[in-house]
Amino acid sequence: MKLSTKEAVFQNEVLTRFELFKSLFLTLPFQQVKDTGTLLPFFAQHCEKGVEKHQTPEEIINSFFVQHELYSDEQTQVDLLFRFVQYIERQVVLFDAIEDSSFKAIGKTDQSSQLGSLIKSSEINPELKRKIVGKLKDFSVRLVLTAHPTQFYPGTVLSIINDLIGAIKENDIHNIHLLLQQLGKTPFINNNKPTPVDEAISLAWFLENVFYKVASEIQTYIDDELGIETEEVRQLIELGFWPGGDRDGNPNVSAESTKKVATLLRTILFRCYYRDFRVVKRRITFRGVEKYMDNLQELFYENSFNPVENPVDETAQIVENLKAIQVVLKEDHNNLFVEIVDDLLRKVMTFGCFFTTLDIRQDSSILTQTFEYIIKKYPEETGISADFSSFSEVDKQTAIDFKELDLAFDEEATALEVDTLQVIRLLKDIQKSGSERAAQRFIISNCQQASDILGLRQLFLWSGWKKDALTIDFVPLFETVDDLTRAADVMKSLYTNKEYAKHLKLRGNKQTIMLGYSDSTKDGGYLMANWSIYSAKIELTAIAREYDVDLVFFDGRGGPPARGGGKTQRFYASMGEEIANDHIQLTIQGQTISSQYGSLDTARFNIEQLLHAGIISDLKQRSGDTLTPHQKGIVDKLADLSYNKFMDLRKNPLFLSYLENLSPLKALSSINISSRPVKRNSDKELKLKDLRAISFVTAWSQLKQNIPGFYGVGTALKWAEQNNLWKDVQQLYLSSGFFQTLIDNCMMSMTKSNFDITSYMQYDEKYGEFWKMLHAEFLITKEYLLKLSNTSKLMENYPIDRESILARENIVLPLLIIQHYAIKVINEGKLDEKKREAYAKLIARTIYGVVNAGRNVA
């Protein structure tokens, strides 16, 4: 299919239908909605022309109201702008639904059939089938849902989107109209800041409505197609969950909220089971199954509607009764309706009594603080000196002797210390209720040395856990460029520690290491962050292989390319033989959850893509995916140059104030998008090191400058050309899947940038030169990316993705103008409290709309 043909299909299936269905908004029976809908196209066009003329947001807004004298006073103007925002929010939802309903028509399934094609090929190739089955016996994809504030649709809106997708697929105009009316009356935001439990409830919508069905369907498909028994291949699709467990920098997460979330997940799962069981009960009405059906009725119903305080894992009982029914159906009833029993059994074997693994995460500084509290309170029992913190790293490792004690805390412990000690004990109860798989990982953020992990293991042993029954995986998270450089040495210290080696043996010699893209990008820029992680993976793999450790990389990949997102499946398919890739684990968050896993079709597509990537990277590695020493040297130099360019920018005295005053960074801390504060040390003056990476990236994306996704790349590529290395870089792009994905994701990030919107800033007395510096690097990077990819426009090789991004950017352009206008009005400081509040609310609502529209491309 030619590129122009793909674009034509997208035009017909998505853009044209969007324009048609958009007109239905005009008929909604709400106050002043017709006026808003009639004026919005004129306002959008006015914004486009204003941007082309490099006008300021004030000039664009004020000149619009000059043309519409009905809105002459400030209050009516703000009201209309607010209604524009509400209208555009719903246009974004409509666009999402139309695009998702056209999933097959626009050719996405051409790619998703890759897994099916590979499995079909194995039917006539016994050797290929043997290799695939062998790979699947120790392979999994784990998707970990996080509550990071990058997507704001509540469950009610997600349900409408789901129903709207179905109605649009059927061209059911009546239902589409009704759903748009419902959408018009349904709130998009929370009146109150969500709690960790609220966030869990919101994300549980995806577990219940999407993953519950899709995960078992895919597993069943693979098992059936390859003709293998359920027990023969391990669970391929695993789910992880952070809301309620991720307490890093979030004082609102407590042991109590962790327990509530674990209970919530179990209850929601049993209600899913109960719904399915009712279908089984309606069909399996034969003799011989009565006892088993009664047992299941009680198990499912009681756990769904009468949960007890301290439940136990009842998976084995459920499986035993379902298998007994299978036997009766096979022996006495010609397997009639056995497939619906098989389906429920598969789900129970996949999700047990826990649904998804609840990860616990805390910063190393808090864990160290808790460790020091215990040794000061119990110097004799622990036998560790109170001045432990002044020890060298070697002495710290020697001092930790892993005594088994059961030590209590008292009122002298701080809230964070109490939480740490409580959650360590709580993990035992969670495992009793849903097996070890319910909560088995403790992630140490900001992990800098081996004693951070060893100290946490000791905290478990001081809290009643026993060495031979310590069913917890300790997962270091390396994030900054410096931490990534030291990661291999840290892990070597752990592997050579006799006590930790014993613990690893207990855990099947499997070590999970988490690598964070967000903080490394904030810390060192796009190219250095990605290269540091790639290099660390090579070093960490070599160390793990030396000590015979089964290494699992858990990638903290966000939505946009600046946070490790983008063409994720291509990234995993191109790891090369130097990087452990037996398991794929990654965080899924924000708009990436709703865009890639918000419907059955998109979830199935993206999960199958990841499964295919994991299998193919092992079976059919391209020689170019393992970089030569010369190629590594080139990328190393490019990363250094890019890093230096980015660090010069960060050191610029205007860097932070530019973000604070011209982006909606301040507003992020005041809107009800997350239980987590925007920055660590939230009561102190803003410092870059305290600013959360997600807020950092979001602020740049709202400016449509996306600095973390490209800055320094152009300077590095220009140097390569000037130093006779251009042909080597071109060859890298052609042969290395890693480097090609890195460059293509950078192009995606730049496609989502639009410096024209802020071009007026070049004339600003304070920030004009700073803006010009950012823009200059954008132009250099664009020039060299086009030259490297041999294309005439960004993302030319991905026409549908490009058209989707540009359409969304066009929809939200008025939101950005309104946002920048409101920021300028507030910064001038001439407002009374009531007006200031109104403009702040306007900024907040535009943030919602812009982020929701900024779907990451799968």
Coordinates of C-alpha atoms in Angstrom, one line a residue, residues 36-583:
T36 CA -20.2 27.8 21.4
G37 CA -20.3 25.3 18.6
T38 CA -20.9 27.9 16.0
L39 CA -18.2 30.3 17.2
L40 CA -15.5 27.6 17.9
P41 CA -14.6 27.0 14.2
F42 CA -14.1 30.8 13.8
F43 CA -12.1 30.9 16.9
A44 CA -9.9 28.0 15.8
Q45 CA -9.3 29.5 12.4
H46 CA -8.5 32.9 14.1
C47 CA -6.0 31.1 16.3
E48 CA -4.3 29.5 13.3
K49 CA -4.0 32.8 11.5
G50 CA -2.7 34.5 14.6
V51 CA 0.0 31.8 15.1
E52 CA 1.0 32.2 11.4
K53 CA 1.5 36.0 12.0
H54 CA 3.5 35.3 15.2
Q55 CA 1.0 37.2 17.3
T56 CA 0.9 37.0 21.1
P57 CA -1.9 35.1 22.7
E58 CA -3.3 38.4 24.0
E59 CA -3.4 39.8 20.5
I60 CA -5.1 36.7 19.2
I61 CA -7.8 36.6 21.9
N62 CA -8.4 40.3 22.1
S63 CA -8.7 40.7 18.3
F64 CA -11.3 37.8 18.3
F65 CA -13.4 39.5 20.9
V66 CA -13.2 42.8 19.0
Q67 CA -14.9 41.0 16.1
H68 CA -17.6 39.6 18.4
E69 CA -18.9 42.6 20.4
L70 CA -21.5 40.5 22.2
Y71 CA -18.6 39.4 24.4
S72 CA -17.4 42.8 25.5
D73 CA -16.8 42.4 29.2
E74 CA -14.2 40.3 30.8
Q75 CA -16.6 37.9 32.6
T76 CA -18.5 36.9 29.4
Q77 CA -15.2 36.5 27.6
V78 CA -13.8 34.1 30.2
D79 CA -17.1 32.2 30.2
L80 CA -16.9 31.7 26.5
L81 CA -13.3 30.6 26.6
F82 CA -14.2 28.1 29.3
R83 CA -17.0 26.7 27.1
F84 CA -14.6 26.5 24.2
V85 CA -12.4 24.3 26.4
Q86 CA -15.2 22.1 27.5
Y87 CA -16.3 21.7 23.8
I88 CA -12.8 20.8 22.7
E89 CA -12.4 18.3 25.5
R90 CA -15.3 16.4 24.0
Q91 CA -14.1 16.8 20.5
V92 CA -10.9 15.0 21.6
V93 CA -13.0 12.1 23.0
L94 CA -14.9 11.9 19.7
F95 CA -11.7 11.8 17.7
D96 CA -10.4 9.1 20.0
A97 CA -13.5 7.0 19.5
I98 CA -13.5 7.4 15.7
E99 CA -9.8 6.6 15.4
D100 CA -10.2 3.5 17.6
S101 CA -13.3 2.4 15.7
S102 CA -11.3 2.6 12.5
F103 CA -8.5 0.5 13.9
K104 CA -8.8 -2.3 11.3
A105 CA -9.6 -0.1 8.4
I106 CA -6.5 2.1 8.7
G107 CA -4.2 -0.9 8.6
K108 CA -3.1 -1.4 12.2
T109 CA -4.0 -5.1 12.0
D110 CA -1.4 -5.4 9.1
Q111 CA 1.2 -5.3 11.9
S112 CA -0.7 -7.1 14.6
S113 CA -1.0 -10.2 12.3
Q114 CA 2.8 -10.6 12.7
L115 CA 2.4 -12.9 15.7
G116 CA -0.3 -14.9 14.0
S117 CA 1.9 -15.2 10.9
L118 CA 4.8 -16.4 12.9
I119 CA 2.7 -19.1 14.7
K120 CA 1.1 -20.1 11.3
S121 CA 4.6 -20.5 9.9
S122 CA 5.4 -22.9 12.7
E123 CA 2.7 -25.3 11.5
I124 CA 4.8 -26.4 8.6
N125 CA 8.1 -25.9 10.2
P126 CA 8.6 -28.2 13.2
E127 CA 12.0 -26.7 14.1
L128 CA 10.5 -23.2 14.3
K129 CA 7.7 -24.5 16.4
R130 CA 10.1 -26.2 18.8
K131 CA 12.0 -22.9 19.2
I132 CA 8.9 -20.9 19.7
V133 CA 7.6 -23.3 22.4
G134 CA 11.0 -23.3 24.0
K135 CA 11.1 -19.6 24.1
L136 CA 7.6 -19.3 25.6
K137 CA 8.4 -21.7 28.4
D138 CA 10.4 -18.9 30.1
F139 CA 9.1 -15.7 28.6
S140 CA 6.5 -13.2 29.7
V141 CA 5.3 -9.7 29.1
R142 CA 4.4 -7.7 32.2
L143 CA 2.5 -4.5 31.9
V144 CA 2.6 -2.4 35.0
L145 CA -0.1 0.2 35.3
T146 CA 1.0 3.4 37.2
A147 CA -1.0 6.3 38.5
H148 CA 1.3 9.0 37.1
P149 CA -0.7 12.1 36.3
T150 CA -0.6 12.1 32.5
Q151 CA -4.2 11.1 31.6
F152 CA -7.3 12.3 33.2
Y153 CA -10.4 10.6 31.9
P154 CA -12.4 9.2 34.8
G155 CA -14.0 5.8 34.5
T156 CA -17.3 7.2 33.5
V157 CA -15.8 8.9 30.4
L158 CA -13.8 5.8 29.5
S159 CA -17.1 3.8 29.5
I160 CA -18.7 6.3 27.2
I161 CA -15.7 6.2 24.9
N162 CA -15.9 2.4 24.8
D163 CA -19.6 2.5 23.9
L164 CA -19.0 5.3 21.4
I165 CA -16.4 3.1 19.6
G166 CA -19.0 0.4 19.2
A167 CA -21.7 2.8 18.0
I168 CA -19.4 4.4 15.5
K169 CA -18.3 1.0 14.2
E170 CA -22.0 0.2 13.5
N171 CA -22.7 3.8 12.2
D172 CA -25.5 3.9 14.7
I173 CA -26.3 7.6 14.5
H174 CA -29.1 7.5 17.1
N175 CA -26.8 5.9 19.7
I176 CA -23.9 8.2 18.8
H177 CA -26.2 11.2 19.4
L178 CA -27.3 9.8 22.7
L179 CA -23.8 9.1 23.8
L180 CA -22.6 12.6 22.8
Q181 CA -25.4 14.0 24.9
Q182 CA -24.3 11.8 27.9
L183 CA -20.7 13.0 27.2
G184 CA -21.9 16.6 27.3
K185 CA -23.3 16.2 30.8
T186 CA -20.6 14.0 32.2
P187 CA -17.8 15.8 34.3
F188 CA -14.3 15.3 33.0
I189 CA -12.5 16.2 36.2
N190 CA -12.5 15.5 39.9
N191 CA -13.8 18.2 42.3
N192 CA -11.3 16.9 44.9
K193 CA -7.7 15.7 44.6
P194 CA -7.8 11.9 44.1
T195 CA -6.6 9.6 46.8
P196 CA -4.3 6.6 46.0
V197 CA -7.4 4.4 46.4
D198 CA -9.4 6.7 43.9
E199 CA -6.5 6.3 41.4
A200 CA -6.7 2.5 41.9
I201 CA -10.4 2.5 41.3
S202 CA -9.9 4.5 38.1
L203 CA -7.2 2.2 36.7
A204 CA -9.1 -0.9 37.8
W205 CA -11.6 0.0 35.0
F206 CA -9.0 -1.2 32.5
L207 CA -8.3 -4.4 34.5
E208 CA -12.0 -5.2 34.6
N209 CA -13.1 -4.1 31.1
V210 CA -10.0 -4.9 29.0
F211 CA -7.2 -6.9 30.5
Y212 CA -9.4 -9.5 32.1
K213 CA -10.7 -10.6 28.7
V214 CA -7.8 -9.9 26.4
A215 CA -5.0 -11.5 28.5
S216 CA -6.7 -14.9 28.7
E217 CA -7.9 -14.7 25.1
I218 CA -4.3 -14.3 23.8
Q219 CA -2.9 -16.9 26.1
T220 CA -5.7 -19.4 25.0
Y221 CA -5.0 -18.5 21.3
I222 CA -1.3 -19.2 21.6
D223 CA -1.8 -22.4 23.6
D224 CA -4.4 -23.8 21.1
E225 CA -2.5 -22.8 18.0
L226 CA 0.7 -24.4 19.2
G227 CA -1.1 -27.4 20.6
I228 CA 0.4 -27.2 24.1
E229 CA -1.1 -27.9 27.5
T230 CA -2.0 -24.9 29.7
E231 CA 0.5 -26.0 32.4
E232 CA 3.3 -26.5 29.9
V233 CA 3.8 -22.8 29.1
R234 CA 4.1 -20.3 31.9
Q235 CA 1.8 -17.3 32.1
L236 CA 2.7 -15.1 29.1
I237 CA 0.9 -12.0 30.1
E238 CA 1.3 -10.6 33.6
L239 CA -0.1 -7.4 35.1
G240 CA 1.5 -5.1 37.6
F241 CA -0.1 -2.2 39.6
W242 CA 1.4 0.8 41.3
P243 CA -1.6 2.9 42.7
G244 CA -1.7 2.3 46.4
G245 CA 1.8 0.7 46.4
D246 CA 4.0 3.4 45.0
R247 CA 4.8 5.7 47.9
D248 CA 8.0 7.3 46.4
G249 CA 7.5 11.0 47.0
N250 CA 3.8 10.5 47.7
P251 CA 3.0 11.0 51.4
N252 CA -0.6 10.2 50.7
V253 CA 0.2 6.5 50.3
S254 CA 0.0 4.6 53.5
A255 CA -0.1 1.0 54.6
E256 CA -3.8 1.4 55.1
S257 CA -4.3 2.6 51.5
T258 CA -2.1 -0.3 50.3
K259 CA -4.3 -2.8 52.1
K260 CA -7.5 -1.1 50.7
V261 CA -6.2 -1.4 47.2
A262 CA -5.2 -5.0 47.6
T263 CA -8.7 -5.8 48.9
L264 CA -10.2 -3.7 46.1
L265 CA -8.3 -5.6 43.4
R266 CA -9.3 -9.0 44.8
T267 CA -13.0 -8.0 45.1
I268 CA -13.2 -6.6 41.5
L269 CA -11.6 -9.8 40.2
F270 CA -14.1 -12.0 42.0
R271 CA -17.0 -10.0 40.6
C272 CA -15.5 -10.6 37.1
Y273 CA -15.4 -14.3 37.9
Y274 CA -18.9 -14.3 39.3
R275 CA -20.2 -12.7 36.1
D276 CA -18.6 -15.4 34.0
F277 CA -19.7 -18.1 36.4
R278 CA -23.3 -17.1 36.0
V279 CA -23.0 -17.9 32.3
V280 CA -21.5 -21.3 33.2
K281 CA -24.3 -21.9 35.6
R282 CA -26.9 -21.0 33.0
R283 CA -25.5 -23.5 30.5
I284 CA -24.1 -26.4 32.6
T285 CA -27.4 -27.7 33.9
F286 CA -26.5 -31.4 33.7
R287 CA -26.3 -34.1 36.4
G288 CA -23.0 -34.8 38.0
V289 CA -21.8 -31.3 38.4
E290 CA -24.1 -30.1 41.2
K291 CA -21.6 -30.3 44.1
Y292 CA -18.9 -28.5 42.2
M293 CA -21.3 -25.8 41.0
D294 CA -22.5 -25.2 44.6
N295 CA -18.9 -24.9 45.8
L296 CA -18.1 -22.4 43.1
Q297 CA -21.3 -20.4 43.7
E298 CA -20.3 -19.9 47.3
L299 CA -16.7 -19.1 46.6
F300 CA -17.4 -16.6 43.9
Y301 CA -20.4 -15.0 45.6
E302 CA -19.0 -14.6 49.0
N303 CA -15.7 -13.2 47.8
S304 CA -17.6 -10.8 45.5
F305 CA -20.1 -9.4 47.9
N306 CA -19.2 -10.4 51.5
P307 CA -15.4 -10.1 51.6
V308 CA -13.8 -10.9 54.9
E309 CA -11.2 -8.9 56.7
N310 CA -8.3 -11.3 56.2
P311 CA -9.1 -13.5 53.2
V312 CA -6.9 -16.5 52.1
D313 CA -5.9 -17.6 48.6
E314 CA -8.6 -19.9 47.3
T315 CA -7.2 -20.4 43.7
A316 CA -6.5 -24.1 44.2
Q317 CA -10.1 -24.8 45.3
I318 CA -11.6 -22.9 42.4
V319 CA -9.3 -24.7 39.9
E320 CA -10.0 -28.1 41.5
N321 CA -13.8 -27.6 41.1
L322 CA -13.6 -26.3 37.5
K323 CA -11.4 -29.2 36.5
A324 CA -13.9 -31.6 38.1
I325 CA -16.6 -30.1 36.0
Q326 CA -14.4 -30.5 32.9
V327 CA -14.1 -34.2 33.7
V328 CA -17.8 -34.7 34.1
L329 CA -18.5 -32.9 30.8
K330 CA -15.9 -35.0 29.0
E331 CA -17.0 -38.3 30.4
D332 CA -20.8 -37.9 30.6
H333 CA -21.9 -35.1 28.3
N334 CA -19.8 -35.1 25.1
N335 CA -17.9 -32.0 26.2
L336 CA -21.1 -29.9 25.8
F337 CA -20.3 -26.2 26.7
V338 CA -16.8 -27.3 28.0
E339 CA -15.3 -24.2 26.2
I340 CA -16.9 -21.7 28.6
V341 CA -15.5 -23.7 31.6
D342 CA -12.1 -23.8 29.8
D343 CA -12.3 -20.0 29.5
L344 CA -13.1 -19.4 33.1
L345 CA -10.4 -21.8 34.2
R346 CA -7.8 -20.0 32.0
K347 CA -8.8 -16.7 33.7
V348 CA -8.5 -18.2 37.2
M349 CA -5.1 -19.6 36.3
T350 CA -4.0 -16.3 34.9
F351 CA -5.3 -14.0 37.7
G352 CA -5.6 -16.3 40.7
C353 CA -7.1 -14.4 43.7
F354 CA -5.1 -11.2 43.2
F355 CA -5.8 -9.9 39.6
T356 CA -2.5 -8.0 39.3
T357 CA 0.8 -7.9 41.3
L358 CA 0.8 -4.8 43.6
D359 CA 4.3 -3.4 43.5
I360 CA 5.7 -1.5 46.5
R361 CA 8.1 1.4 45.8
Q362 CA 10.0 3.8 48.1
D363 CA 13.0 6.1 47.8
S364 CA 16.3 4.8 49.1
S365 CA 16.7 7.8 51.4
I366 CA 13.4 6.9 53.3
L367 CA 14.5 3.2 53.6
T368 CA 17.9 4.3 54.9
Q369 CA 16.2 6.7 57.4
T370 CA 14.0 3.8 58.6
F371 CA 17.1 1.5 58.9
E372 CA 18.9 4.1 61.1
Y373 CA 15.8 4.6 63.3
I374 CA 15.8 0.9 64.1
I375 CA 19.5 0.6 64.9
K376 CA 19.3 3.7 67.2
K377 CA 16.3 2.3 69.0
Y378 CA 17.7 -1.3 69.2
P379 CA 21.5 -0.9 69.4
E380 CA 22.0 -4.2 71.3
E381 CA 19.6 -6.3 69.4
T382 CA 20.8 -5.2 66.0
G383 CA 24.4 -5.0 67.0
I384 CA 25.0 -2.2 64.5
S385 CA 26.7 1.0 65.5
A386 CA 24.6 4.2 65.6
D387 CA 27.1 6.0 63.4
F388 CA 26.4 3.5 60.5
S389 CA 25.6 6.4 58.1
S390 CA 29.3 7.5 58.3
F391 CA 30.6 4.1 57.3
S392 CA 32.2 3.4 53.9
E393 CA 30.1 1.4 51.5
V394 CA 32.3 -1.7 52.1
D395 CA 31.9 -1.3 55.9
K396 CA 28.1 -0.9 55.6
Q397 CA 27.8 -4.1 53.6
T398 CA 29.9 -5.9 56.3
A399 CA 27.9 -4.5 59.2
I400 CA 24.6 -5.7 57.8
D401 CA 24.5 -9.3 59.2
F402 CA 20.9 -10.2 58.4
K403 CA 19.8 -11.2 61.9
E404 CA 16.2 -12.4 62.2
L405 CA 14.4 -10.3 64.8
D406 CA 10.8 -9.1 65.4
L407 CA 11.3 -5.4 66.4
A408 CA 8.4 -3.0 67.0
F409 CA 8.4 0.8 66.4
D410 CA 7.2 3.5 68.8
E411 CA 5.9 7.1 68.7
E412 CA 9.4 8.4 68.0
A413 CA 9.2 7.0 64.5
T414 CA 8.2 9.5 61.8
A415 CA 5.2 8.9 59.6
L416 CA 7.3 7.6 56.7
E417 CA 9.3 5.3 59.0
V418 CA 6.1 3.9 60.4
D419 CA 4.7 3.4 56.9
T420 CA 7.8 1.6 55.8
L421 CA 7.7 -0.8 58.7
Q422 CA 4.0 -1.4 58.5
V423 CA 4.0 -2.1 54.7
I424 CA 6.8 -4.7 55.2
R425 CA 4.5 -6.6 57.6
L426 CA 1.4 -6.0 55.5
L427 CA 3.0 -7.8 52.5
K428 CA 2.7 -11.1 54.4
D429 CA -1.1 -10.7 54.7
I430 CA -1.4 -9.7 51.1
Q431 CA 0.5 -12.8 50.0
K432 CA -1.8 -14.9 52.2
S433 CA -4.9 -13.5 50.5
G434 CA -3.7 -13.9 46.9
S435 CA -0.4 -15.9 46.9
E436 CA 3.1 -14.6 46.5
R437 CA 2.1 -13.2 43.2
A438 CA -0.2 -10.7 44.8
A439 CA 2.7 -8.5 46.1
Q440 CA 6.2 -9.8 45.7
R441 CA 8.3 -6.8 44.6
F442 CA 9.8 -3.9 46.6
I443 CA 11.3 -1.3 44.3
I444 CA 14.1 0.9 45.6
S445 CA 14.0 4.3 43.9
N446 CA 17.2 6.4 43.6
C447 CA 19.2 3.3 44.3
Q448 CA 22.9 4.2 44.4
Q449 CA 24.7 1.5 46.3
A450 CA 24.4 -2.2 47.2
S451 CA 23.8 -1.3 50.9
D452 CA 20.5 0.3 49.8
I453 CA 19.2 -3.2 48.8
L454 CA 20.9 -5.1 51.6
G455 CA 19.6 -2.7 54.2
L456 CA 16.0 -3.2 52.9
R457 CA 16.4 -7.0 53.1
Q458 CA 17.6 -6.5 56.7
L459 CA 14.5 -4.4 57.5
F460 CA 12.3 -7.3 56.4
L461 CA 14.3 -9.7 58.7
W462 CA 13.9 -7.3 61.6
S463 CA 10.1 -7.3 61.0
G464 CA 9.4 -10.9 61.5
W465 CA 10.2 -12.3 58.1
K466 CA 12.5 -15.4 57.9
K467 CA 15.4 -15.8 55.5
D468 CA 14.1 -19.1 54.1
A469 CA 10.6 -17.7 53.6
L470 CA 11.4 -14.3 52.3
T471 CA 9.2 -14.3 49.3
I472 CA 10.1 -10.8 48.1
D473 CA 12.1 -9.6 45.1
F474 CA 14.3 -6.6 45.8
V475 CA 14.3 -4.4 42.7
P476 CA 16.9 -1.6 42.4
L477 CA 15.8 1.4 40.3
F478 CA 18.6 3.2 38.5
E479 CA 17.5 6.5 37.1
T480 CA 20.1 9.3 36.8
V481 CA 23.0 9.1 34.3
D482 CA 25.5 8.7 37.2
D483 CA 23.4 5.9 38.8
L484 CA 23.2 4.1 35.5
T485 CA 27.0 4.3 35.1
R486 CA 27.5 2.7 38.6
A487 CA 24.7 0.1 38.2
A488 CA 26.9 -2.8 37.1
D489 CA 29.3 -2.3 40.1
V490 CA 26.3 -2.2 42.5
M491 CA 24.9 -5.4 41.1
K492 CA 28.3 -7.2 41.2
S493 CA 28.5 -6.3 44.9
L494 CA 25.2 -7.9 45.4
Y495 CA 25.9 -11.1 43.4
T496 CA 29.1 -11.6 45.4
N497 CA 27.5 -11.0 48.8
K498 CA 27.0 -14.5 50.2
E499 CA 23.7 -13.7 52.0
Y500 CA 22.2 -12.0 49.0
A501 CA 23.3 -14.8 46.7
K502 CA 21.4 -17.2 49.0
H503 CA 18.3 -15.0 48.8
L504 CA 18.6 -15.0 45.0
K505 CA 18.8 -18.8 44.9
L506 CA 15.6 -18.9 47.0
R507 CA 14.1 -16.6 44.3
G508 CA 15.0 -18.9 41.4
N509 CA 18.2 -17.0 40.7
K510 CA 16.1 -14.3 39.1
Q511 CA 17.0 -10.6 39.6
T512 CA 14.8 -7.8 38.4
I513 CA 16.4 -4.4 37.7
M514 CA 14.3 -1.3 36.9
L515 CA 15.7 1.4 34.7
G516 CA 14.0 4.8 34.6
Y517 CA 13.7 6.8 31.4
S518 CA 12.0 9.9 32.8
D519 CA 14.6 11.0 35.4
S520 CA 17.5 10.1 33.1
T521 CA 16.0 12.3 30.3
K522 CA 15.6 15.2 32.8
D523 CA 19.1 14.5 34.1
G524 CA 21.0 14.1 30.8
G525 CA 18.8 14.8 27.8
Y526 CA 17.3 12.5 25.3
L527 CA 20.3 10.9 23.6
M528 CA 22.4 10.5 26.7
A529 CA 19.4 9.0 28.6
N530 CA 18.7 6.4 26.0
W531 CA 22.3 5.5 25.4
S532 CA 23.1 5.4 29.2
I533 CA 20.2 2.9 29.7
Y534 CA 21.3 0.8 26.6
S535 CA 24.9 0.8 27.8
A536 CA 23.9 -0.1 31.3
K537 CA 21.8 -3.0 30.0
I538 CA 24.8 -4.4 28.2
E539 CA 27.0 -4.1 31.3
L540 CA 24.3 -5.5 33.6
T541 CA 23.7 -8.4 31.3
A542 CA 27.4 -9.3 31.2
I543 CA 27.6 -9.3 35.0
A544 CA 24.4 -11.3 35.4
R545 CA 25.7 -14.0 32.9
E546 CA 29.0 -14.1 34.7
Y547 CA 27.2 -15.0 38.0
D548 CA 24.6 -17.2 36.3
V549 CA 21.7 -14.9 37.2
D550 CA 18.5 -14.8 35.2
L551 CA 18.2 -11.1 34.6
V552 CA 14.9 -9.3 34.1
F553 CA 14.8 -5.6 32.9
F554 CA 11.9 -3.6 34.1
D555 CA 11.7 -0.4 32.0
G556 CA 10.1 2.7 33.5
R557 CA 8.8 3.8 30.1
G558 CA 6.3 6.6 29.9
G559 CA 3.9 7.8 27.3
P560 CA 5.9 10.4 25.2
P561 CA 9.3 9.6 23.6
A562 CA 10.9 12.0 26.1
R563 CA 9.9 9.5 28.8
G564 CA 11.0 6.3 26.9
G565 CA 7.8 5.8 25.0
G566 CA 7.2 5.7 21.2
K567 CA 7.7 2.7 19.1
T568 CA 8.0 0.4 22.1
Q569 CA 7.6 -3.0 20.3
R570 CA 10.4 -2.1 17.8
F571 CA 12.6 -1.2 20.8
Y572 CA 12.2 -4.6 22.3
A573 CA 12.7 -6.4 19.0
S574 CA 16.1 -4.8 18.5
M575 CA 18.0 -5.5 21.7
G576 CA 20.8 -7.6 20.3
E577 CA 22.5 -10.6 21.8
E578 CA 24.4 -8.5 24.5
I579 CA 21.2 -7.6 26.3
A580 CA 19.0 -9.9 28.3
N581 CA 15.6 -10.0 26.8
D582 CA 13.9 -13.1 28.1
H583 CA 11.2 -11.0 29.7

